[in-house]
CSV table of C-alpha atoms in Angstrom, one decimal:
chain,number,residue,atom,x,y,z
A,24,MET,CA,35.8,123.0,-109.6
A,25,ILE,CA,33.5,123.4,-112.6
A,26,ASP,CA,33.6,126.5,-114.9
A,27,ILE,CA,31.0,127.8,-117.4
A,28,HIS,CA,32.6,129.1,-120.6
A,29,HIS,CA,31.2,131.3,-123.3
A,30,ARG,CA,32.4,133.3,-126.3
A,31,ILE,CA,30.6,135.9,-128.4
A,32,GLY,CA,31.8,138.4,-130.9
A,33,VAL,CA,30.2,141.9,-130.9
A,34,VAL,CA,30.2,143.9,-134.1
A,35,SER,CA,31.7,147.2,-132.9
A,36,PRO,CA,34.5,149.7,-133.8
A,37,SER,CA,36.4,149.1,-130.5
A,38,THR,CA,36.1,147.4,-127.1
A,39,ASP,CA,34.6,150.6,-125.7
A,40,GLY,CA,30.9,149.6,-126.0
A,41,VAL,CA,31.3,146.3,-124.3
A,42,TYR,CA,33.6,147.6,-121.7
A,43,SER,CA,31.2,150.4,-120.8
A,44,ALA,CA,28.4,147.8,-120.6
A,45,LEU,CA,30.4,145.9,-118.0
A,46,THR,CA,31.8,148.8,-116.0
A,47,THR,CA,28.8,151.2,-115.5
A,48,ILE,CA,25.6,150.7,-113.7
A,49,ASP,CA,23.6,152.0,-116.6
A,50,GLY,CA,25.4,149.6,-118.9
A,51,LEU,CA,24.7,146.6,-116.7
A,52,ALA,CA,21.1,147.6,-116.3
A,53,ALA,CA,20.6,147.7,-120.1
A,54,TRP,CA,21.6,144.0,-120.7
A,55,TRP,CA,21.5,142.1,-117.4
A,56,THR,CA,18.8,143.4,-115.1
A,57,THR,CA,17.1,146.8,-114.9
A,58,ASP,CA,17.3,146.5,-111.1
A,59,THR,CA,21.1,147.2,-110.8
A,60,ALA,CA,22.6,149.5,-108.3
A,61,GLY,CA,25.9,150.2,-106.6
A,62,ASP,CA,29.4,151.0,-107.9
A,63,ALA,CA,30.8,149.2,-110.9
A,64,GLY,CA,34.3,150.6,-110.6
A,65,LEU,CA,37.3,148.7,-109.1
A,66,GLY,CA,36.6,147.8,-105.5
A,67,GLY,CA,33.0,148.7,-105.9
A,68,LYS,CA,30.0,146.5,-105.0
A,69,ILE,CA,27.3,145.9,-107.5
A,70,GLU,CA,23.8,144.8,-106.4
A,71,LEU,CA,21.8,143.0,-109.1
A,72,ARG,CA,18.2,141.9,-108.5
A,73,PHE,CA,16.0,139.6,-110.5
A,74,LEU,CA,12.4,138.5,-109.9
A,75,PRO,CA,13.4,135.4,-107.8
A,76,GLY,CA,16.4,137.0,-106.0
A,77,GLY,CA,19.7,138.5,-106.9
A,78,PHE,CA,23.5,138.7,-106.5
A,79,ASP,CA,26.0,141.0,-104.9
A,80,ILE,CA,29.3,141.1,-106.7
A,81,GLU,CA,32.6,142.9,-106.0
A,82,VAL,CA,34.7,144.3,-108.7
A,83,ILE,CA,38.1,142.7,-108.1
A,84,GLU,CA,40.0,143.5,-111.3
A,85,VAL,CA,39.6,146.1,-114.0
A,86,VAL,CA,42.0,146.6,-117.0
A,87,ALA,CA,40.5,149.4,-119.2
A,88,GLY,CA,39.1,148.0,-122.4
A,89,GLU,CA,40.5,144.5,-121.8
A,90,ARG,CA,39.4,142.8,-118.6
A,91,VAL,CA,36.8,142.9,-115.8
A,92,ARG,CA,36.7,140.4,-113.0
A,93,TRP,CA,34.0,140.1,-110.3
A,94,ARG,CA,33.7,138.0,-107.1
A,95,VAL,CA,30.2,137.0,-106.0
A,96,VAL,CA,29.8,137.9,-102.3
A,97,ASP,CA,26.1,137.3,-101.9
A,98,GLY,CA,23.3,135.4,-103.6
A,99,PRO,CA,22.5,131.7,-104.2
A,100,PRO,CA,24.8,129.5,-102.2
A,101,GLU,CA,26.2,127.9,-105.4
A,102,TRP,CA,27.3,131.4,-106.6
A,103,ILE,CA,29.0,132.7,-103.4
A,104,GLY,CA,32.7,132.7,-103.8
A,105,THR,CA,32.7,132.1,-107.5
A,106,THR,CA,34.4,134.6,-109.9
A,107,ILE,CA,33.1,136.0,-113.1
A,108,ASP,CA,35.8,136.8,-115.7
A,109,TRP,CA,35.5,139.0,-118.8
A,110,GLN,CA,38.3,139.2,-121.3
A,111,LEU,CA,37.9,141.5,-124.3
A,112,SER,CA,40.0,141.6,-127.5
A,113,ARG,CA,39.6,142.7,-131.1
A,114,VAL,CA,39.4,140.6,-134.2
A,115,GLU,CA,38.5,142.2,-137.5
A,116,GLY,CA,35.6,144.4,-136.6
A,117,PHE,CA,34.5,142.3,-133.6
A,118,THR,CA,35.0,142.7,-129.9
A,119,ILE,CA,35.6,139.2,-128.8
A,120,VAL,CA,34.2,138.5,-125.3
A,121,LEU,CA,35.6,135.5,-123.5
A,122,PHE,CA,33.5,134.8,-120.5
A,123,THR,CA,34.1,132.4,-117.6
A,124,HIS,CA,32.1,131.9,-114.5
A,125,GLU,CA,34.6,130.1,-112.4
A,126,GLY,CA,34.7,127.9,-109.3
A,127,TRP,CA,31.4,126.1,-109.1
A,128,ALA,CA,31.7,123.3,-106.5
A,129,GLU,CA,29.8,120.7,-108.6
A,130,PRO,CA,27.7,120.2,-111.6
A,131,GLY,CA,23.9,120.1,-111.3
A,132,GLU,CA,20.7,121.4,-112.8
A,133,PHE,CA,21.2,124.9,-111.4
A,134,LEU,CA,24.7,125.2,-113.0
A,135,SER,CA,23.2,123.9,-116.3
A,136,HIS,CA,20.4,126.5,-116.1
A,137,CYS,CA,22.9,129.3,-115.3
A,138,SER,CA,25.1,128.2,-118.2
A,139,THR,CA,22.2,128.6,-120.7
A,140,LYS,CA,21.0,131.8,-119.1
A,141,TRP,CA,24.5,133.3,-119.3
A,142,ALA,CA,24.5,132.7,-123.1
A,143,ILE,CA,21.1,134.5,-123.3
A,144,TYR,CA,22.4,137.4,-121.3
A,145,LEU,CA,25.6,137.6,-123.5
A,146,MET,CA,23.4,137.8,-126.5
A,147,SER,CA,21.5,140.6,-124.8
A,148,LEU,CA,24.9,142.4,-124.2
A,149,LYS,CA,25.7,141.9,-127.9
A,150,ALA,CA,22.4,143.3,-129.0
A,151,LEU,CA,22.8,146.3,-126.6
A,152,VAL,CA,26.2,147.3,-128.1
A,153,GLU,CA,25.2,146.6,-131.7
A,154,THR,CA,21.7,148.1,-131.7
A,155,GLY,CA,21.4,150.1,-128.6
A,156,THR,CA,18.8,147.8,-127.1
A,157,GLY,CA,19.4,144.8,-124.9
A,158,SER,CA,16.9,142.4,-123.2
A,159,PRO,CA,17.6,142.7,-119.5
A,160,SER,CA,15.6,141.2,-116.7
A,161,PRO,CA,12.6,141.3,-116.1
A,162,ASP,CA,12.1,141.3,-119.9
A,163,ASP,CA,14.8,138.7,-120.6
A,164,VAL,CA,14.3,135.7,-122.9
A,165,ARG,CA,12.6,133.0,-120.9
A,166,ILE,CA,14.4,129.6,-121.3
A,167,SER,CA,12.4,127.3,-118.9
A,168,ASP,CA,10.2,126.9,-115.9
A,169,TRP,CA,13.0,128.6,-113.9
A,170,HIS,CA,12.7,131.6,-116.2
B,16,MET,CA,38.0,116.5,-118.8
B,17,ILE,CA,35.7,119.5,-119.3
B,18,ASP,CA,32.0,119.3,-119.9
B,19,ILE,CA,29.5,121.8,-121.3
B,20,HIS,CA,26.2,121.9,-119.4
B,21,HIS,CA,22.8,123.4,-120.4
B,22,ARG,CA,19.2,123.2,-119.2
B,23,ILE,CA,16.1,124.4,-121.0
B,24,GLY,CA,12.4,123.8,-120.4
B,25,VAL,CA,10.2,123.3,-123.4
B,26,VAL,CA,6.5,124.1,-123.0
B,27,SER,CA,4.8,120.9,-124.3
B,28,PRO,CA,2.2,118.3,-123.3
B,29,SER,CA,4.8,115.4,-123.1
B,30,THR,CA,8.4,114.6,-124.0
B,31,ASP,CA,7.3,113.4,-127.4
B,32,GLY,CA,8.1,116.6,-129.3
B,33,VAL,CA,11.6,117.0,-128.0
B,34,TYR,CA,12.3,113.3,-128.3
B,35,SER,CA,11.2,113.3,-131.9
B,36,ALA,CA,13.4,116.3,-132.6
B,37,LEU,CA,16.4,114.4,-131.3
B,38,THR,CA,15.7,111.0,-132.8
B,39,THR,CA,14.6,111.7,-136.4
B,40,ILE,CA,16.6,113.2,-139.3
B,41,ASP,CA,13.7,115.5,-140.1
B,42,GLY,CA,13.6,116.6,-136.5
B,43,LEU,CA,17.3,117.3,-136.3
B,44,ALA,CA,17.2,119.2,-139.6
B,45,ALA,CA,14.5,121.5,-138.2
B,46,TRP,CA,16.6,122.9,-135.3
B,47,TRP,CA,20.3,122.0,-135.7
B,48,THR,CA,21.3,122.0,-139.4
B,49,THR,CA,19.2,121.6,-142.5
B,50,ASP,CA,22.0,119.5,-144.0
B,51,THR,CA,21.4,116.4,-141.8
B,52,ALA,CA,21.5,112.8,-143.1
B,53,GLY,CA,21.9,109.3,-141.9
B,54,ASP,CA,20.0,107.2,-139.4
B,55,ALA,CA,19.0,108.7,-136.0
B,56,GLY,CA,18.0,105.4,-134.4
B,57,LEU,CA,20.1,103.3,-131.9
B,58,GLY,CA,23.3,102.3,-133.6
B,59,GLY,CA,22.8,104.6,-136.5
B,60,LYS,CA,25.2,107.2,-137.7
B,61,ILE,CA,24.1,110.8,-138.3
B,62,GLU,CA,25.9,113.2,-140.6
B,63,LEU,CA,25.5,116.9,-139.8
B,64,ARG,CA,27.0,119.5,-142.1
B,65,PHE,CA,27.4,123.2,-141.5
B,66,LEU,CA,29.0,125.9,-143.7
B,67,PRO,CA,32.4,125.5,-142.2
B,68,GLY,CA,32.4,121.7,-141.8
B,69,GLY,CA,30.4,119.1,-139.8
B,70,PHE,CA,30.2,116.2,-137.5
B,71,ASP,CA,29.4,112.5,-137.7
B,72,ILE,CA,27.8,111.1,-134.6
B,73,GLU,CA,26.8,107.6,-133.5
B,74,VAL,CA,23.7,107.0,-131.5
B,75,ILE,CA,24.9,105.0,-128.6
B,76,GLU,CA,21.9,105.1,-126.2
B,77,VAL,CA,18.2,105.6,-126.7
B,78,VAL,CA,15.6,105.3,-124.0
B,79,ALA,CA,12.2,106.3,-125.5
B,80,GLY,CA,11.0,109.6,-124.3
B,81,GLU,CA,13.8,109.9,-121.7
B,82,ARG,CA,17.3,109.8,-123.0
B,83,VAL,CA,19.5,110.1,-126.1
B,84,ARG,CA,23.2,109.7,-126.1
B,85,TRP,CA,25.6,110.3,-129.0
B,86,ARG,CA,29.3,109.7,-129.6
B,87,VAL,CA,31.2,112.0,-132.0
B,88,VAL,CA,33.1,109.9,-134.4
B,89,ASP,CA,34.3,112.5,-137.0
B,90,GLY,CA,34.5,116.3,-137.1
B,91,PRO,CA,36.8,118.9,-135.4
B,92,PRO,CA,39.6,117.2,-133.4
B,93,GLU,CA,38.3,118.7,-130.2
B,94,TRP,CA,35.0,117.0,-130.7
B,95,ILE,CA,36.1,113.5,-131.7
B,96,GLY,CA,35.5,111.0,-128.9
B,97,THR,CA,33.3,113.4,-126.9
B,98,THR,CA,29.8,112.3,-126.0
B,99,ILE,CA,26.6,114.4,-126.1
B,100,ASP,CA,23.9,113.4,-123.6
B,101,TRP,CA,20.3,114.4,-123.6
B,102,GLN,CA,18.0,113.7,-120.6
B,103,LEU,CA,14.3,114.5,-120.8
B,104,SER,CA,11.9,114.8,-117.9
B,105,ARG,CA,8.6,116.4,-117.1
B,106,VAL,CA,7.9,119.3,-114.8
B,107,GLU,CA,4.5,121.0,-114.7
B,108,GLY,CA,3.8,121.5,-118.4
B,109,PHE,CA,7.5,121.6,-119.4
B,110,THR,CA,9.8,119.1,-120.9
B,111,ILE,CA,13.0,119.7,-119.1
B,112,VAL,CA,16.1,119.1,-121.3
B,113,LEU,CA,19.4,118.4,-119.5
B,114,PHE,CA,22.1,118.6,-122.0
B,115,THR,CA,25.8,117.7,-121.5
B,116,HIS,CA,28.6,117.7,-124.1
B,117,GLU,CA,31.1,115.6,-122.2
B,118,GLY,CA,34.8,114.8,-122.4
B,119,TRP,CA,36.5,117.9,-123.9
B,120,ALA,CA,40.2,117.5,-123.3
B,121,GLU,CA,40.8,121.2,-122.3
B,122,PRO,CA,39.1,124.6,-122.1
B,123,GLY,CA,39.8,127.1,-124.8
B,124,GLU,CA,38.1,129.6,-127.2
B,125,PHE,CA,36.6,126.8,-129.3
B,126,LEU,CA,35.0,125.2,-126.3
B,127,SER,CA,33.7,128.6,-125.2
B,128,HIS,CA,32.3,129.2,-128.6
B,129,CYS,CA,30.6,125.8,-128.8
B,130,SER,CA,29.1,126.3,-125.3
B,131,THR,CA,27.4,129.5,-126.4
B,132,LYS,CA,26.4,128.0,-129.7
B,133,TRP,CA,24.8,125.0,-128.0
B,134,ALA,CA,22.6,127.4,-126.0
B,135,ILE,CA,21.5,129.0,-129.2
B,136,TYR,CA,20.7,125.6,-130.8
B,137,LEU,CA,18.8,124.5,-127.7
B,138,MET,CA,16.7,127.6,-128.0
B,139,SER,CA,16.1,126.7,-131.6
B,140,LEU,CA,15.0,123.2,-130.5
B,141,LYS,CA,12.7,124.8,-127.9
B,142,ALA,CA,11.2,127.1,-130.6
B,143,LEU,CA,10.7,124.2,-133.0
B,144,VAL,CA,8.7,122.1,-130.5
B,145,GLU,CA,6.7,125.1,-129.2
B,146,THR,CA,6.0,126.9,-132.4
B,147,GLY,CA,6.8,124.4,-135.2
B,148,THR,CA,9.7,126.6,-136.5
B,149,GLY,CA,13.3,126.3,-135.4
B,150,SER,CA,16.4,128.2,-136.6
B,151,PRO,CA,18.7,125.5,-138.0
B,152,SER,CA,22.0,126.2,-139.8
B,153,PRO,CA,22.6,127.9,-142.2
B,154,ASP,CA,19.9,130.4,-140.9
B,155,ASP,CA,21.0,130.0,-137.3
B,156,VAL,CA,21.5,133.0,-135.0
B,157,ARG,CA,25.0,134.4,-135.5
B,158,ILE,CA,27.0,134.9,-132.3
B,159,SER,CA,30.4,136.0,-133.5
B,160,ASP,CA,33.1,136.1,-136.2
B,161,TRP,CA,33.0,132.3,-136.0
B,162,HIS,CA,29.3,132.3,-136.9
């Protein structure tokens, strides 16, 4: 199994801002995709839609201010059954976000694309919490022919 | 062994611009770090320096316009012995860059940081080739407390 790993630090007084951006529909819509619906609480199902398609994810673990874990239940075949893990911690004025998208069956161009795209969305999350404005789809930063 | 994977598409008439940015000292200095020295040709050694340290890499494979491969010979212990692979191809007006930083011994926060940072530098490379201006260190985009 192959995992995608990322780490950012968000300038913020506590983990509250990042945590809220991960655990509310309005928060997710402000950095990932404006077309977000569903229930972002534990056991809920979140429906995220992008121009070329989308994902349905289930919220399988929530530890307030510390951790959020999702399982992908619908979307591209490469994504189904993978898990997306968010760990939050505090270091000197930063909320550190450790991100892992776990359980890809194999490497390939689509995984490589998603790895880069995740970094772009994480920077959108960082901007949202730091400045109040993210860059969610469909106005996300374009990285290639695959958007 | 763990690998970092990324994929970008650079709007460009051929692979020449990306290839030049990977195989010349001036090119590398314009997207990765301004403090770049050495010989970027096959068998050459490139010395890249950043505020907190740097890397020495050897150019171990070059296929004109298609592939560049480096081995890290000095730098952070996690990097030494790893290889950095660039594959270029053309798709409808884009130069597709498949990037892999191969052979990390284990996951961890530093790998996660480097994965995100590589995405940022790849976007700098894309901007350099598309607009003539990249964002190399020390004016690179800050992603966290680790810069």
